[in-house]
């Protein structure tokens, strides 16, 4: 019974450490998941807003072809002067491109927040506390089985297939019976 308890206890400890590490990982990755989900929502909102706007309500930006290619991020989005724009349509006129778009302030704010978080985390040069490193090392060390807690059965069970040294002289060596 003690051996079973030890095995179960070891499994519980390992499961608890895995859950703890998953919580830490979720804390780390959670912010990036939030930014991704929020970015998708903002783009959907801007697409809906672009459909409702008339041409007169859209911003009109005139760019050269080279400037337009440099500013273009996706087919329907561009960044110009550190501002994000959602493009409704474009019109080619001589060697210039006229871009009808909307300034996306929500996306600007989200990207500024993400940049500030990444810049602050990269500026942090403090070492990891030794107590945390010690704790992580304890979790990741392989667990050794304590053999002193396991009861060893001293009973000998004789079967047709198991013969002890004391029973070997009693064996009759003969061919198997014919049936």
mmCIF file of C-alpha atoms in Angstrom:
data_model
loop_
_atom_site.group_PDB
_atom_site.id
_atom_site.type_symbol
_atom_site.label_atom_id
_atom_site.label_comp_id
_atom_site.label_asym_id
_atom_site.label_seq_id
_atom_site.Cartn_x
_atom_site.Cartn_y
_atom_site.Cartn_z
ATOM 1 C CA UNK A 1 0.000 0.000 0.000
ATOM 2 C CA UNK A 2 2.883 2.374 0.759
ATOM 3 C CA UNK A 3 4.363 1.880 -2.713
ATOM 4 C CA UNK A 4 1.068 2.814 -4.338
ATOM 5 C CA UNK A 5 0.831 5.909 -2.144
ATOM 6 C CA UNK A 6 4.370 6.953 -3.122
ATOM 7 C CA UNK A 7 3.644 6.551 -6.805
ATOM 8 C CA UNK A 8 0.394 8.502 -6.515
ATOM 9 C CA UNK A 9 2.125 11.235 -4.490
ATOM 10 C CA UNK A 10 4.859 11.545 -7.125
ATOM 11 C CA UNK A 11 2.256 11.829 -9.889
ATOM 12 C CA UNK A 12 0.351 14.508 -7.939
ATOM 13 C CA UNK A 13 3.558 16.498 -7.406
ATOM 14 C CA UNK A 14 4.452 16.297 -11.072
ATOM 15 C CA UNK A 15 0.907 17.243 -12.127
ATOM 16 C CA UNK A 16 0.936 20.224 -9.731
ATOM 17 C CA UNK A 17 4.229 21.462 -11.147
ATOM 18 C CA UNK A 18 2.930 21.135 -14.715
ATOM 19 C CA UNK A 19 -0.207 23.114 -13.809
ATOM 20 C CA UNK A 20 1.936 25.798 -12.147
ATOM 21 C CA UNK A 21 4.138 26.116 -15.229
ATOM 22 C CA UNK A 22 1.067 26.299 -17.480
ATOM 23 C CA UNK A 23 -0.313 29.157 -15.357
ATOM 24 C CA UNK A 24 2.995 31.018 -15.705
ATOM 25 C CA UNK A 25 3.018 30.377 -19.452
ATOM 26 C CA UNK A 26 -0.581 31.571 -19.795
ATOM 27 C CA UNK A 27 0.361 34.742 -17.935
ATOM 28 C CA UNK A 28 3.216 35.334 -20.385
ATOM 29 C CA UNK A 29 1.348 34.490 -23.564
ATOM 30 C CA UNK A 30 -2.031 35.889 -22.471
ATOM 31 C CA UNK A 31 -1.159 39.487 -23.309
ATOM 32 C CA UNK A 32 -0.146 38.536 -26.855
ATOM 33 C CA UNK A 33 -3.348 36.547 -27.328
ATOM 34 C CA UNK A 34 -5.306 39.600 -26.141
ATOM 35 C CA UNK A 35 -3.491 41.846 -28.639
ATOM 36 C CA UNK A 36 -4.174 39.415 -31.465
ATOM 37 C CA UNK A 37 -7.881 39.112 -30.656
ATOM 38 C CA UNK A 38 -8.234 42.869 -30.183
ATOM 39 C CA UNK A 39 -6.462 43.560 -33.499
ATOM 40 C CA UNK A 40 -8.930 41.303 -35.339
ATOM 41 C CA UNK A 41 -11.866 43.102 -33.668
ATOM 42 C CA UNK A 42 -10.504 46.537 -34.587
ATOM 43 C CA UNK A 43 -10.049 45.512 -38.223
ATOM 44 C CA UNK A 44 -13.616 44.198 -38.429
ATOM 45 C CA UNK A 45 -14.943 47.429 -36.915
ATOM 46 C CA UNK A 46 -12.981 49.539 -39.402
ATOM 47 C CA UNK A 47 -14.149 47.430 -42.353
ATOM 48 C CA UNK A 48 -17.758 48.008 -41.262
ATOM 49 C CA UNK A 49 -17.120 51.731 -40.814
ATOM 50 C CA UNK A 50 -15.489 52.001 -44.254
ATOM 51 C CA UNK A 51 -18.577 50.444 -45.866
ATOM 52 C CA UNK A 52 -20.818 53.088 -44.279
ATOM 53 C CA UNK A 53 -18.721 56.142 -45.253
ATOM 54 C CA UNK A 54 -19.221 58.153 -48.408
ATOM 55 C CA UNK A 55 -16.241 59.198 -50.535
ATOM 56 C CA UNK A 56 -16.437 62.733 -49.142
ATOM 57 C CA UNK A 57 -16.057 61.473 -45.558
ATOM 58 C CA UNK A 58 -12.849 59.570 -46.309
ATOM 59 C CA UNK A 59 -9.365 61.037 -46.069
ATOM 60 C CA UNK A 60 -7.737 61.595 -49.447
ATOM 61 C CA UNK A 61 -3.953 61.056 -49.481
ATOM 62 C CA UNK A 62 -1.877 61.576 -52.623
ATOM 63 C CA UNK A 63 1.322 59.489 -52.803
ATOM 64 C CA UNK A 64 3.878 58.525 -55.376
ATOM 65 C CA UNK A 65 3.962 54.883 -56.378
ATOM 66 C CA UNK A 66 7.188 54.373 -54.410
ATOM 67 C CA UNK A 67 5.738 56.015 -51.251
ATOM 68 C CA UNK A 68 2.589 53.936 -51.571
ATOM 69 C CA UNK A 69 4.550 50.667 -51.849
ATOM 70 C CA UNK A 70 6.647 51.594 -48.787
ATOM 71 C CA UNK A 71 3.562 52.541 -46.748
ATOM 72 C CA UNK A 72 1.475 49.507 -47.731
ATOM 73 C CA UNK A 73 1.355 46.805 -45.040
ATOM 74 C CA UNK A 74 -1.493 44.707 -46.389
ATOM 75 C CA UNK A 75 -3.781 45.038 -49.356
ATOM 76 C CA UNK A 76 -6.214 47.168 -47.364
ATOM 77 C CA UNK A 77 -3.926 48.766 -44.756
ATOM 78 C CA UNK A 78 -0.996 51.175 -44.735
ATOM 79 C CA UNK A 79 1.218 52.986 -42.242
ATOM 80 C CA UNK A 80 2.184 56.546 -43.000
ATOM 81 C CA UNK A 81 3.952 58.936 -40.581
ATOM 82 C CA UNK A 82 3.507 56.430 -37.717
ATOM 83 C CA UNK A 83 -0.261 56.331 -38.260
ATOM 84 C CA UNK A 84 -2.305 53.365 -39.421
ATOM 85 C CA UNK A 85 -4.851 53.810 -42.207
ATOM 86 C CA UNK A 86 -7.503 51.446 -43.509
ATOM 87 C CA UNK A 87 -7.820 51.781 -47.264
ATOM 88 C CA UNK A 88 -11.242 51.979 -48.858
ATOM 89 C CA UNK A 89 -10.010 52.260 -52.438
ATOM 90 C CA UNK A 90 -7.185 53.657 -54.549
ATOM 91 C CA UNK A 91 -7.147 55.578 -57.792
ATOM 92 C CA UNK A 92 -4.165 55.880 -60.156
ATOM 93 C CA UNK A 93 -3.751 59.351 -61.665
ATOM 94 C CA UNK A 94 -0.672 60.059 -63.803
ATOM 95 C CA UNK A 95 2.344 58.949 -61.702
ATOM 96 C CA UNK A 96 0.483 59.423 -58.373
ATOM 97 C CA UNK A 97 -1.850 57.198 -56.396
ATOM 98 C CA UNK A 98 -4.837 58.717 -54.613
ATOM 99 C CA UNK A 99 -5.678 56.700 -51.504
ATOM 100 C CA UNK A 100 -9.143 56.994 -49.961
ATOM 101 C CA UNK A 101 -8.796 55.835 -46.379
ATOM 102 C CA UNK A 102 -9.628 56.283 -42.687
ATOM 103 C CA UNK A 103 -7.155 56.890 -39.895
ATOM 104 C CA UNK A 104 -7.395 53.944 -37.461
ATOM 105 C CA UNK A 105 -6.776 55.494 -34.023
ATOM 106 C CA UNK A 106 -7.705 52.331 -32.116
ATOM 107 C CA UNK A 107 -5.075 50.297 -33.952
ATOM 108 C CA UNK A 108 -2.514 53.084 -33.379
ATOM 109 C CA UNK A 109 -3.225 53.024 -29.644
ATOM 110 C CA UNK A 110 -2.995 49.233 -29.475
ATOM 111 C CA UNK A 111 0.324 49.169 -31.345
ATOM 112 C CA UNK A 112 1.756 51.943 -29.134
ATOM 113 C CA UNK A 113 0.744 49.956 -26.043
ATOM 114 C CA UNK A 114 2.351 46.791 -27.420
ATOM 115 C CA UNK A 115 5.557 48.676 -28.288
ATOM 116 C CA UNK A 116 5.757 50.197 -24.812
ATOM 117 C CA UNK A 117 5.317 46.787 -23.160
ATOM 118 C CA UNK A 118 8.001 45.214 -25.351
ATOM 119 C CA UNK A 119 10.405 48.128 -24.797
ATOM 120 C CA UNK A 120 9.918 48.046 -21.020
ATOM 121 C CA UNK A 121 10.461 44.296 -20.839
ATOM 122 C CA UNK A 122 13.638 44.498 -22.903
ATOM 123 C CA UNK A 123 15.017 47.293 -20.681
ATOM 124 C CA UNK A 124 14.627 45.174 -17.536
ATOM 125 C CA UNK A 125 18.152 43.931 -16.780
ATOM 126 C CA UNK A 126 17.495 42.621 -13.258
ATOM 127 C CA UNK A 127 18.517 38.980 -12.784
ATOM 128 C CA UNK A 128 15.949 36.350 -11.945
ATOM 129 C CA UNK A 129 15.668 35.958 -8.142
ATOM 130 C CA UNK A 130 17.659 32.987 -6.850
ATOM 131 C CA UNK A 131 14.664 31.744 -4.837
ATOM 132 C CA UNK A 132 12.623 31.429 -8.046
ATOM 133 C CA UNK A 133 15.465 29.636 -9.814
ATOM 134 C CA UNK A 134 15.782 27.234 -6.872
ATOM 135 C CA UNK A 135 12.048 26.534 -6.984
ATOM 136 C CA UNK A 136 12.060 25.867 -10.735
ATOM 137 C CA UNK A 137 15.081 23.556 -10.312
ATOM 138 C CA UNK A 138 13.248 21.592 -7.621
ATOM 139 C CA UNK A 139 10.276 21.099 -9.897
ATOM 140 C CA UNK A 140 12.358 19.981 -12.842
ATOM 141 C CA UNK A 141 14.618 17.541 -10.975
ATOM 142 C CA UNK A 142 13.825 13.903 -11.718
ATOM 143 C CA UNK A 143 12.108 12.146 -8.853
ATOM 144 C CA UNK A 144 13.925 9.127 -7.417
ATOM 145 C CA UNK A 145 11.973 6.226 -5.983
ATOM 146 C CA UNK A 146 12.583 5.574 -2.299
ATOM 147 C CA UNK A 147 12.938 1.781 -2.132
ATOM 148 C CA UNK A 148 12.812 1.699 1.669
ATOM 149 C CA UNK A 149 9.048 2.295 1.553
ATOM 150 C CA UNK A 150 8.347 -0.685 -0.687
ATOM 151 C CA UNK A 151 7.539 -3.931 1.074
ATOM 152 C CA UNK A 152 9.164 -6.965 -0.488
ATOM 153 C CA UNK A 153 7.155 -10.126 -0.264
ATOM 154 C CA UNK A 154 9.205 -13.096 0.996
ATOM 155 C CA UNK A 155 6.547 -15.626 0.095
ATOM 156 C CA UNK A 156 7.414 -18.177 -2.554
ATOM 157 C CA UNK A 157 4.631 -19.405 -4.767
ATOM 158 C CA UNK A 158 5.255 -22.722 -6.437
ATOM 159 C CA UNK A 159 3.553 -23.298 -9.729
ATOM 160 C CA UNK A 160 3.938 -25.764 -12.541
ATOM 161 C CA UNK A 161 6.370 -23.377 -14.233
ATOM 162 C CA UNK A 162 8.380 -22.330 -11.185
ATOM 163 C CA UNK A 163 10.644 -24.810 -9.398
ATOM 164 C CA UNK A 164 12.910 -23.937 -6.519
ATOM 165 C CA UNK A 165 16.290 -25.592 -5.981
ATOM 166 C CA UNK A 166 14.845 -27.760 -3.253
ATOM 167 C CA UNK A 167 12.182 -29.188 -5.524
ATOM 168 C CA UNK A 168 14.453 -30.048 -8.472
ATOM 169 C CA UNK A 169 15.592 -33.523 -7.225
ATOM 170 C CA UNK A 170 11.962 -34.599 -7.045
ATOM 171 C CA UNK A 171 11.437 -34.035 -10.742
ATOM 172 C CA UNK A 172 10.961 -37.051 -12.919
ATOM 173 C CA UNK A 173 12.514 -36.518 -16.279
ATOM 174 C CA UNK A 174 10.282 -38.352 -18.721
ATOM 175 C CA UNK A 175 8.731 -37.599 -22.103
ATOM 176 C CA UNK A 176 5.314 -35.963 -22.084
ATOM 177 C CA UNK A 177 2.313 -38.234 -22.008
ATOM 178 C CA UNK A 178 0.776 -39.341 -25.273
ATOM 179 C CA UNK A 179 -2.815 -38.456 -25.663
#
